[in-house]
Amino acid sequence: MTATVLEQQRDTDALAPVRQALLRQAREEADETRASAEREAQEVLARAHAEADEVRRQARADGERDAQDLRAEQQARARRRARAIVLQAQQETLERLTEQVRARARALWEDPETRALVRDRLTARARDALGPDATVSDHPAGGVQAEAGSRRVTYLLTDLADETIAGLPDLAGLWTP
């Protein structure tokens, strides 16, 4: 071996402790950097988990609030539908009742035994309205019509049936159990 190679080898051997120290220091720094990176990664991961938990909590709260709003809206819609059904049933019942009362009133006019009594009462009512000299005649729709000068009145049994129903004191009582 030549002197230069031997010198280099000696220099290299002499630098071995320095190299080992630098290598050890580099490994320690690498270990510290890795540990620091792992800690930072754990912190970032912990923050991400916390943020995800908060997002889930907020989403759950928003969902529950939306569900409550939706439930309240559906309940209100159901109450309105139920009310509409009840009102429709009440209207249909009132219409049936009105038709039944009208039919009975017409039957009174059509029955010869009751027609005279009904005519007498309607005639009295017409004369009360127009005076005792009013001219009273039968109306073709079932009832009487009367005239006194330029004044006229008509009393139809169907109109009287409608007035009777409208004048019932407690129609609301029909709808309560």
XYZ file of C-alpha atoms in Angstrom:
177
model
C 0.000 0.000 0.000
C 1.121 3.367 -0.643
C 1.617 6.018 1.887
C -1.326 8.066 0.731
C -3.670 5.123 1.031
C -2.302 4.334 4.467
C -2.700 7.925 5.505
C -6.205 7.964 4.229
C -6.933 4.749 6.083
C -5.445 6.240 9.257
C -7.394 9.422 8.739
C -10.512 7.356 8.159
C -9.831 5.311 11.290
C -9.161 8.495 13.192
C -12.447 9.927 11.975
C -14.381 6.780 12.876
C -15.340 8.070 16.318
C -16.459 11.361 14.767
C -18.418 9.497 12.128
C -19.955 7.289 14.779
C -20.808 10.352 16.873
C -22.350 12.083 13.846
C -24.199 8.899 12.936
C -25.446 8.517 16.524
C -26.442 12.183 16.600
C -28.233 11.823 13.238
C -30.053 8.736 14.534
C -31.032 10.555 17.739
C -32.253 13.547 15.737
C -34.101 11.197 13.403
C -35.618 9.422 16.408
C -36.602 12.796 17.923
C -38.012 13.969 14.600
C -39.933 10.699 14.217
C -41.204 10.915 17.813
C -42.143 14.567 17.337
C -43.893 13.694 14.058
C -45.746 10.849 15.787
C -46.780 13.171 18.640
C -47.888 15.813 16.152
C -49.722 13.173 14.137
C -51.436 11.958 17.345
C -52.415 15.537 18.213
C -53.725 16.156 14.695
C -55.584 12.849 14.842
C -56.995 13.696 18.281
C -58.149 17.120 17.008
C -59.648 15.478 13.925
C -61.512 12.967 16.125
C -62.721 15.788 18.377
C -63.865 17.812 15.360
C -65.561 14.741 13.883
C -67.292 14.106 17.221
C -68.439 17.731 17.309
C -69.663 17.541 13.706
C -71.554 14.312 14.532
C -73.007 15.873 17.693
C -74.074 18.981 15.788
C -75.478 16.899 12.925
C -77.404 14.757 15.425
C -78.750 17.881 17.147
C -79.670 19.403 13.766
C -81.290 16.131 12.729
C -83.273 15.923 15.965
C -84.361 19.549 15.599
C -85.317 18.947 11.971
C -87.161 15.783 13.005
C -89.052 17.712 15.706
C -89.935 20.423 13.194
C -91.026 17.809 10.672
C -93.016 15.947 13.330
C -94.724 19.183 14.413
C -95.489 20.028 10.787
C -96.879 16.546 10.151
C -98.973 16.710 13.314
C -100.332 20.113 12.313
C -101.095 18.788 8.827
C -102.807 15.740 10.352
C -104.851 17.977 12.685
C -105.895 20.140 9.718
C -106.828 17.049 7.708
C -108.778 15.636 10.653
C -110.520 18.974 11.165
C -111.389 19.123 7.463
C -112.806 15.595 7.658
C -114.845 16.496 10.740
C -116.122 19.704 9.120
C -116.975 17.802 5.939
C -118.850 15.172 7.970
C -120.674 17.905 9.898
C -121.575 19.662 6.651
C -122.844 16.415 5.127
C -124.834 15.659 8.284
C -126.347 19.135 8.270
C -127.219 18.777 4.593
C -128.852 15.382 5.235
C -130.749 16.804 8.213
C -131.873 19.773 6.129
C -133.011 17.492 3.321
C -134.893 15.265 5.772
C -136.643 18.248 7.357
C -137.484 19.622 3.894
C -138.813 16.214 2.812
C -141.025 16.045 5.916
C -142.242 19.569 5.273
C -143.145 18.649 1.681
C -144.854 15.500 2.988
C -146.991 17.681 5.286
C -148.118 19.681 2.246
C -148.763 16.585 0.172
C -150.836 14.844 2.853
C -154.440 16.012 2.517
C -155.029 15.620 6.263
C -152.195 17.952 7.284
C -152.295 20.264 4.256
C -155.301 22.199 5.568
C -153.661 22.730 8.975
C -150.363 23.828 7.383
C -152.211 26.136 4.955
C -154.157 27.710 7.855
C -150.963 28.400 9.806
C -149.113 29.804 6.771
C -152.135 31.929 5.868
C -152.214 33.338 9.404
C -148.530 34.163 9.151
C -149.019 35.877 5.776
C -151.932 37.943 7.113
C -149.856 38.878 10.181
C -147.230 40.208 7.782
C -149.558 41.943 5.264
C -152.775 42.530 7.166
C -156.128 40.738 7.446
C -157.253 41.768 3.949
C -154.309 40.051 2.198
C -155.190 37.693 -0.633
C -153.642 34.284 0.018
C -153.210 31.437 -2.482
C -151.331 28.161 -2.662
C -147.798 28.297 -4.074
C -146.911 25.505 -6.562
C -143.675 24.679 -4.690
C -145.596 23.911 -1.494
C -146.685 26.784 0.676
C -148.624 30.026 0.256
C -148.170 33.369 -1.391
C -150.022 36.491 -0.318
C -150.596 39.969 -1.698
C -151.877 43.164 -0.176
C -151.614 46.078 -2.574
C -148.033 46.222 -3.844
C -146.681 44.108 -1.014
C -146.125 40.381 -1.390
C -144.893 37.543 0.766
C -144.231 33.902 0.043
C -143.992 31.209 2.658
C -142.625 27.962 1.273
C -142.376 24.943 3.513
C -138.784 24.318 2.353
C -137.834 27.880 3.369
C -139.501 27.370 6.732
C -137.614 24.074 7.132
C -134.320 25.914 6.452
C -135.262 28.643 8.949
C -136.146 26.002 11.524
C -132.753 24.322 11.185
C -130.920 27.653 11.234
C -132.824 28.597 14.374
C -131.990 25.466 16.317
C -130.518 26.700 19.591
C -127.678 24.196 19.857
C -126.552 22.890 16.503
C -123.052 22.591 17.947
C -124.473 20.049 20.373
C -125.054 17.755 17.427
C -121.294 17.422 16.977
C -120.245 16.757 20.549
C -120.421 13.250 21.988
